XYZ file of C-alpha atoms in Angstrom:
509
model
C 0.091 0.026 -0.133
C 0.984 3.671 -0.560
C 2.007 5.989 2.284
C -0.777 7.676 4.238
C 1.106 10.867 4.965
C -1.401 14.079 4.711
C -1.080 16.636 2.187
C -3.042 19.891 2.677
C -4.453 21.402 -0.399
C -2.486 24.621 -0.360
C 0.748 22.510 0.087
C -0.162 20.749 -3.389
C -1.207 24.029 -5.011
C 2.234 25.690 -4.311
C 4.508 22.481 -4.599
C 6.635 22.199 -8.059
C 5.574 19.407 -10.587
C 7.219 17.346 -12.829
C 6.188 14.868 -15.643
C 8.500 11.752 -15.161
C 10.157 9.803 -17.874
C 8.200 6.923 -19.380
C 9.737 4.192 -17.325
C 9.493 6.418 -14.065
C 5.847 6.727 -14.828
C 5.626 3.066 -15.112
C 7.290 2.545 -11.804
C 4.853 5.154 -10.271
C 1.779 3.418 -11.365
C 3.084 0.002 -10.023
C 4.130 1.690 -6.605
C 0.689 3.420 -6.579
C -1.400 -0.029 -7.273
C 0.559 -2.207 -4.869
C 2.229 -4.094 -7.469
C 5.801 -3.261 -5.918
C 4.660 -4.235 -2.411
C 6.226 -3.956 0.146
C 7.921 -0.961 -1.683
C 5.973 2.226 -1.638
C 8.454 4.753 -2.444
C 11.423 6.035 -4.848
C 14.576 4.803 -3.295
C 17.221 6.883 -1.810
C 21.138 6.502 -1.658
C 21.307 3.772 1.115
C 18.766 1.563 -0.674
C 20.031 2.099 -4.247
C 23.586 1.152 -3.001
C 22.217 -1.931 -1.178
C 20.337 -2.959 -4.214
C 23.320 -2.728 -6.519
C 25.587 -4.535 -4.028
C 23.414 -7.122 -2.702
C 20.052 -7.519 -4.235
C 18.271 -6.206 -1.281
C 16.966 -2.907 0.184
C 18.854 -1.605 3.155
C 16.547 -3.176 5.601
C 17.419 -6.691 4.111
C 14.316 -7.165 2.146
C 14.993 -8.793 -1.219
C 14.635 -6.226 -4.146
C 16.133 -6.664 -7.635
C 16.536 -3.300 -9.198
C 16.572 0.274 -8.256
C 13.267 2.207 -8.423
C 14.318 5.788 -8.747
C 13.160 9.303 -9.766
C 15.648 11.580 -11.550
C 14.304 15.364 -11.709
C 16.009 18.416 -13.172
C 17.750 20.427 -10.529
C 15.913 23.575 -11.313
C 12.570 21.831 -10.897
C 13.352 20.920 -7.467
C 15.369 23.972 -6.331
C 12.680 25.015 -3.826
C 12.330 21.769 -2.107
C 13.564 21.452 1.497
C 13.896 17.753 2.440
C 14.100 18.869 6.090
C 10.667 20.720 6.097
C 7.568 18.456 5.693
C 5.589 21.255 4.114
C 8.291 22.284 1.898
C 9.223 19.012 0.301
C 6.239 17.897 -1.753
C 6.868 17.388 -5.372
C 3.837 16.851 -7.609
C 3.959 14.243 -10.306
C 1.950 14.724 -13.471
C 0.936 12.371 -16.553
C 2.220 13.383 -19.925
C -0.707 15.887 -20.447
C 0.197 17.639 -17.173
C -2.681 16.210 -14.947
C -1.459 15.634 -11.314
C -1.639 11.896 -10.442
C 0.609 11.570 -7.389
C 2.967 13.397 -4.952
C 6.273 12.457 -3.553
C 7.336 13.253 0.066
C 10.935 14.097 -0.989
C 12.819 13.201 2.133
C 16.030 12.912 0.272
C 17.667 15.165 -2.657
C 20.737 13.869 -4.069
C 22.686 15.376 -7.117
C 23.400 12.657 -9.480
C 25.114 14.580 -12.355
C 24.014 15.995 -15.740
C 21.819 18.733 -13.886
C 19.611 16.148 -12.231
C 18.524 15.394 -8.619
C 17.557 11.787 -7.420
C 14.254 12.470 -5.524
C 13.594 9.886 -2.865
C 10.510 9.386 -0.709
C 7.114 7.733 -0.280
C 4.339 8.419 -3.005
C 0.774 9.204 -2.581
C -2.077 9.125 -5.226
C -3.869 12.264 -5.745
C -5.369 11.686 -9.013
C -6.317 9.164 -11.695
C -4.616 8.640 -15.001
C -7.938 8.365 -17.117
C -6.672 8.048 -20.641
C -4.619 5.629 -22.738
C -5.623 2.507 -24.719
C -6.883 -0.457 -22.759
C -7.299 1.349 -19.549
C -10.097 -1.254 -18.726
C -7.374 -3.905 -18.563
C -5.286 -2.038 -16.108
C -6.677 -3.692 -12.791
C -4.902 -3.395 -9.565
C -3.283 -6.583 -7.899
C -6.197 -6.567 -5.280
C -8.897 -6.305 -7.949
C -7.235 -9.061 -9.999
C -6.780 -11.577 -7.246
C -10.571 -11.406 -6.635
C -11.077 -12.788 -10.299
C -8.776 -15.914 -9.648
C -10.864 -19.003 -9.398
C -8.355 -21.533 -8.113
C -5.452 -21.942 -5.676
C -2.989 -22.357 -8.225
C -2.493 -19.608 -10.788
C -0.191 -19.751 -13.692
C 1.292 -16.588 -14.499
C 2.557 -15.590 -18.065
C 4.471 -12.546 -18.836
C 3.079 -12.037 -22.334
C 5.661 -9.551 -23.947
C 5.358 -11.198 -27.324
C 2.331 -12.339 -29.389
C 1.024 -15.701 -28.591
C 1.427 -18.210 -31.395
C 0.410 -21.738 -31.562
C 3.440 -23.160 -29.756
C 2.964 -20.856 -26.718
C -0.696 -21.329 -26.736
C -0.105 -25.237 -26.522
C 2.641 -24.790 -23.844
C 0.146 -22.508 -21.632
C -2.712 -24.929 -22.056
C -0.379 -27.920 -21.157
C 0.891 -26.212 -17.882
C -2.406 -25.038 -16.831
C -3.779 -28.539 -17.296
C -0.983 -30.132 -15.410
C -1.393 -27.714 -12.577
C -5.256 -27.426 -12.721
C -4.590 -23.723 -12.611
C -6.237 -20.477 -13.440
C -4.152 -18.699 -16.119
C -3.145 -15.031 -15.513
C -1.797 -13.156 -18.457
C 0.192 -10.228 -17.536
C 0.894 -7.911 -20.756
C 3.763 -5.487 -20.246
C 2.582 -1.984 -21.736
C 5.495 0.328 -20.563
C 7.518 0.753 -23.848
C 8.059 -1.512 -26.694
C 8.418 -5.235 -26.422
C 11.277 -7.410 -27.580
C 9.787 -7.684 -30.904
C 9.511 -4.076 -31.240
C 5.591 -3.952 -31.051
C 4.120 -0.965 -29.537
C 2.026 -1.724 -26.401
C -1.411 -1.346 -27.980
C -0.595 -3.620 -30.744
C 0.858 -6.154 -28.379
C -2.382 -6.208 -26.487
C -4.534 -6.497 -29.483
C -2.615 -9.550 -30.655
C -2.944 -11.147 -27.079
C -6.642 -10.619 -27.193
C -6.878 -11.991 -30.645
C -5.664 -15.313 -29.075
C -8.083 -15.160 -26.091
C -10.349 -17.829 -27.283
C -7.645 -20.250 -27.722
C -6.569 -19.756 -24.012
C -7.888 -21.780 -21.140
C -9.903 -19.982 -18.462
C -7.779 -16.900 -17.939
C -7.525 -13.293 -16.598
C -5.749 -10.796 -18.831
C -4.217 -7.783 -17.237
C -2.075 -4.798 -18.714
C 0.757 -4.100 -16.462
C 3.033 -1.079 -16.836
C 6.201 -3.305 -16.450
C 9.156 -2.033 -18.317
C 12.346 -3.669 -19.428
C 15.723 -1.824 -18.062
C 18.120 -3.922 -19.995
C 19.402 -6.474 -17.357
C 17.778 -9.798 -18.132
C 18.327 -11.339 -14.600
C 17.025 -8.156 -12.842
C 14.206 -7.758 -15.049
C 13.122 -11.496 -14.530
C 13.332 -11.124 -10.729
C 11.252 -7.755 -10.863
C 8.680 -9.513 -13.197
C 8.242 -12.632 -10.893
C 7.686 -10.188 -8.026
C 5.028 -8.385 -9.943
C 3.434 -11.669 -10.893
C 3.246 -12.768 -7.387
C 1.729 -9.476 -6.326
C -1.130 -10.097 -8.987
C -1.622 -13.575 -7.573
C 0.585 -15.812 -9.578
C 1.720 -19.168 -7.679
C 3.584 -20.298 -10.668
C 5.250 -18.561 -13.624
C 5.764 -20.017 -16.896
C 9.116 -18.818 -18.525
C 8.196 -18.160 -22.244
C 11.784 -17.670 -23.743
C 12.716 -15.381 -20.749
C 14.830 -15.903 -17.712
C 12.911 -15.868 -14.259
C 13.972 -16.618 -10.809
C 11.724 -16.370 -7.714
C 13.971 -13.775 -5.852
C 12.045 -13.968 -2.758
C 8.585 -13.596 -4.406
C 7.399 -17.207 -3.557
C 6.315 -17.961 -7.059
C 7.444 -21.197 -8.516
C 9.150 -20.968 -11.845
C 8.007 -23.493 -14.763
C 10.184 -24.184 -17.590
C 8.741 -24.830 -20.956
C 9.236 -27.967 -23.118
C 10.749 -27.609 -26.555
C 7.717 -28.155 -28.788
C 7.381 -28.846 -32.422
C 4.416 -29.287 -34.708
C 3.312 -32.698 -35.691
C 2.430 -32.758 -39.440
C 0.368 -35.973 -39.003
C -2.321 -34.552 -36.938
C -1.531 -30.945 -36.613
C -0.760 -31.004 -32.914
C 2.053 -29.454 -30.962
C 4.067 -31.983 -28.950
C 7.446 -32.321 -27.307
C 10.545 -32.639 -29.636
C 11.084 -35.998 -28.629
C 7.466 -37.188 -29.208
C 7.584 -36.447 -32.901
C 9.455 -38.501 -35.471
C 11.957 -36.253 -37.620
C 10.072 -36.577 -40.878
C 6.992 -35.175 -39.499
C 8.566 -32.372 -37.359
C 7.994 -28.694 -38.070
C 10.075 -26.427 -35.729
C 8.528 -23.345 -34.161
C 9.269 -20.116 -36.016
C 11.941 -17.753 -34.356
C 10.867 -14.022 -33.701
C 13.239 -13.000 -36.514
C 11.718 -15.366 -38.984
C 8.391 -14.042 -38.229
C 9.480 -10.523 -38.706
C 11.211 -11.339 -41.987
C 8.093 -12.808 -43.358
C 5.949 -9.809 -42.191
C 8.684 -7.442 -43.601
C 8.338 -9.137 -47.057
C 4.424 -9.246 -47.090
C 4.296 -12.910 -46.759
C 1.415 -14.213 -44.432
C 1.996 -16.431 -41.421
C 1.256 -19.963 -41.927
C -1.988 -21.058 -40.088
C -0.134 -24.106 -38.558
C 2.088 -21.839 -36.672
C -0.137 -18.652 -36.029
C -3.900 -18.416 -35.395
C -5.607 -16.398 -38.274
C -6.902 -13.605 -35.924
C -3.383 -13.126 -34.391
C -1.721 -13.215 -37.819
C -4.154 -10.509 -38.983
C -3.324 -8.194 -36.218
C 0.350 -8.561 -36.882
C -0.049 -7.827 -40.603
C -2.026 -4.717 -39.687
C 0.566 -3.385 -37.312
C 3.569 -4.513 -39.280
C 2.804 -4.071 -42.988
C 5.293 -4.964 -45.637
C 8.224 -2.369 -45.830
C 7.079 -1.089 -49.093
C 3.877 0.273 -47.181
C 5.371 0.853 -43.879
C 6.435 4.252 -42.417
C 10.020 4.934 -42.327
C 12.148 7.792 -40.778
C 15.651 8.308 -42.649
C 17.561 10.242 -40.222
C 20.773 11.796 -41.513
C 23.445 13.007 -39.062
C 26.699 14.745 -39.609
C 28.684 17.857 -39.313
C 27.777 21.291 -40.814
C 28.645 21.155 -44.526
C 28.941 17.314 -44.566
C 26.356 17.041 -47.429
C 23.303 15.974 -45.319
C 20.841 18.413 -46.825
C 22.109 17.913 -50.364
C 21.793 14.221 -50.062
C 18.401 14.381 -48.400
C 17.253 16.755 -51.028
C 18.372 14.493 -53.854
C 16.577 11.481 -52.270
C 13.441 13.386 -51.627
C 13.322 14.684 -55.286
C 13.902 11.169 -56.511
C 11.027 9.723 -54.430
C 8.832 12.579 -55.651
C 9.601 11.636 -59.354
C 8.453 7.948 -58.877
C 5.227 8.930 -57.006
C 5.547 5.707 -55.061
C 5.682 6.806 -51.572
C 4.497 9.926 -49.556
C 7.696 11.783 -48.674
C 8.312 14.596 -46.152
C 11.563 16.454 -45.877
C 12.914 18.092 -42.476
C 15.906 20.126 -43.245
C 17.791 21.355 -40.242
C 17.942 24.961 -41.187
C 14.147 25.039 -41.947
C 13.266 23.370 -38.876
C 15.203 26.021 -36.976
C 13.313 28.699 -38.729
C 9.748 27.220 -38.573
C 9.754 24.945 -35.427
C 12.640 25.884 -33.157
C 13.131 29.514 -33.709
C 13.415 30.415 -29.942
C 15.953 27.752 -29.515
C 19.619 28.277 -29.071
C 22.558 26.021 -29.410
C 23.231 24.703 -25.862
C 23.179 21.127 -25.361
C 19.686 21.354 -23.847
C 18.381 23.444 -26.760
C 19.774 21.037 -29.392
C 18.268 17.972 -27.769
C 14.750 19.911 -27.697
C 15.280 20.695 -31.357
C 15.996 17.112 -32.226
C 12.934 15.711 -30.026
C 10.833 18.191 -32.249
C 12.060 16.812 -35.455
C 11.674 13.313 -34.181
C 8.216 13.733 -33.115
C 6.968 15.158 -36.328
C 9.013 12.550 -38.282
C 7.532 9.894 -36.393
C 3.920 11.146 -36.934
C 4.538 11.195 -40.853
C 5.859 7.660 -40.589
C 3.094 6.396 -38.233
C 0.633 7.412 -41.246
C 3.051 5.213 -43.596
C 5.050 8.073 -45.164
C 8.726 8.336 -45.583
C 10.259 11.219 -43.317
C 13.680 12.375 -44.275
C 15.573 14.337 -41.575
C 18.831 16.000 -41.826
C 19.829 17.857 -38.709
C 23.394 17.804 -37.210
C 21.996 15.716 -34.310
C 25.481 15.674 -32.402
C 24.413 13.685 -29.524
C 24.028 10.000 -29.368
C 21.101 10.200 -26.838
C 19.125 12.433 -29.048
C 19.587 9.947 -31.983
C 18.511 7.053 -29.739
C 15.374 9.212 -28.687
C 14.444 9.675 -32.309
C 14.823 5.984 -33.030
C 12.519 5.172 -29.983
C 9.929 7.556 -31.205
C 9.768 6.114 -34.582
C 9.547 2.614 -33.165
C 6.591 3.550 -30.809
C 4.964 4.951 -33.763
C 5.206 1.727 -35.525
C 7.742 2.875 -37.889
C 11.253 1.766 -39.201
C 14.335 4.031 -38.416
C 17.544 4.342 -40.700
C 20.468 6.240 -39.238
C 22.518 7.456 -42.003
C 25.936 8.857 -40.737
C 27.309 11.367 -43.391
C 30.793 11.119 -42.213
C 32.584 13.620 -44.132
C 35.611 14.731 -42.243
C 35.781 18.263 -40.307
C 38.522 19.730 -42.468
C 36.425 19.047 -45.834
C 33.483 20.417 -44.091
C 35.076 23.390 -43.089
C 36.665 23.889 -46.765
C 33.116 23.980 -48.003
C 32.081 26.622 -45.175
C 29.902 28.750 -47.835
C 28.121 30.478 -44.917
C 31.431 31.233 -42.972
C 30.175 29.571 -39.772
C 33.324 27.612 -39.083
C 35.382 30.892 -39.483
C 33.138 32.713 -37.117
C 33.327 29.826 -34.535
C 37.042 29.775 -34.570
C 36.945 33.569 -34.061
C 34.853 33.198 -31.137
C 31.847 34.976 -32.720
C 29.826 31.902 -32.523
C 29.540 29.997 -29.420
C 28.817 26.120 -28.955
C 29.368 25.321 -32.649
C 29.593 21.389 -33.344
C 33.121 20.274 -34.309
C 34.810 23.254 -33.000
C 33.738 24.125 -29.458
C 31.099 21.572 -29.102
C 31.669 17.910 -29.434
C 30.114 15.575 -32.084
C 29.535 12.051 -30.840
C 30.192 9.795 -33.745
C 27.425 7.329 -34.273
C 28.210 3.685 -33.421
C 25.094 2.249 -34.618
C 24.706 3.734 -37.993
C 22.809 1.671 -40.580
C 24.602 3.312 -43.446
C 27.853 5.441 -43.650
C 28.437 7.922 -46.439
C 31.553 10.088 -46.835
C 31.027 12.701 -49.529
C 34.773 13.490 -49.507
C 35.410 10.254 -51.366
C 32.446 10.026 -53.677
C 30.231 12.344 -55.723
C 27.070 13.789 -54.227
C 24.890 11.738 -56.897
C 26.699 8.656 -55.723
C 25.937 9.402 -52.277
C 22.298 9.945 -53.106
C 22.183 6.600 -54.854
C 23.658 4.845 -51.987
C 20.754 5.883 -49.730
C 18.406 5.058 -52.440
C 19.995 1.516 -52.906
C 19.540 0.987 -49.256
C 15.948 1.683 -49.389
C 15.550 -0.541 -52.445
C 17.464 -3.302 -51.014
C 15.497 -3.129 -47.610
C 12.155 -3.233 -49.310
C 10.912 0.154 -48.471
C 10.757 1.317 -52.167
C 10.358 -0.883 -55.188
C 11.319 1.493 -58.073
C 14.983 2.568 -58.658
C 14.299 6.191 -59.482
C 17.594 7.028 -61.296
């Protein structure tokens, strides 16, 4: 349960507010719902250090991963952790509606202009929007729907194809258990599906499940498989699971009391259309389950998923969410120094796609965006990141509606480029990072606007490549150097990449 500390209305009215990042909002909802019990707070230094070192809170309670809240320092500058009436921070949803308050009993600077705010949380409002809200039941409400003493929990972070459905049915029958399907809806799943798509695909398989309860849970992945698995098992236990079926993921009980069940290796028996243990089917009649990469490849190329592997209703949802690449939205994001040739290449690709008429295409040139969308922004690190977020947001909306968005900002920081990739993925679109890697000395020689000269003379501050860093991409999908090839050839390389990947069919040159 959440903390019962009292907050007078006048304290809430005067308190600073902050909209947490997506994974922090997910943690907040789990704290408020009781899914993180016995945890009821964002962790402070002592607990964070203890979790990192020993996998326990400072009081010895097993806990797998830090649950923290990082807030810009200027947002919490008025807070006083020693004064109960002056340490309240209001947390809002993305639309600015207050949903909770933190009693900030500890404020710890953590670098990059942020402060870790630690303390108990209290609900002060409800999140009333978002898809599938009806499925977001609390652990207490969920436990009331369970009809047996044994409850088989399944973390359904991928669509349920026939092999998974067969394994769930087998395990539920073996245990005589009610099935509890927990669908993580905080961020993209391992297959890159947006949460709403994942939920629709699971619901499409509902009639093929044994008696079950389906709940959408704001459970996010933090990149550590072991700790993520431990946290998932604790959340599953809070919702009432007594057993947890490991469906391609690693789980451990980790103090939750839930028992982990390992799946069998199943294959399709071509003789009667049943899914059985691998050793029970003779080799000539075996069909192996398709891997996630094989499924993605078939969808990318526009092939239907075979009925023996995927129920038709599930396949239909996946086809709708992941159309063939030739019909799917894509963000082509070109990054490089000023004068590297980004805008020229982007304009050439744009013109070529307009000639074919094959795809709807939009161009977001860095200078034009600065003039029309970001005219009030400067060139500090914070303002540069804000500019990239704006470009990424608009581009992802274009791609969400199956268009091609060509972007060519400098985008000097890896974090900003990663955010752009994430936005595109959440919009159900593809993202292609093109590094125009033309060397600094060549860019400076081409300096038609005199910007490099002004930067070296100190007239322009915060100029990328001179006084500000450029973080060279480590994950570029395509690298082009216009000091080594002609512009037309560089344009051709980008177009060839789009053709080879299946995003366009016609070679427009």
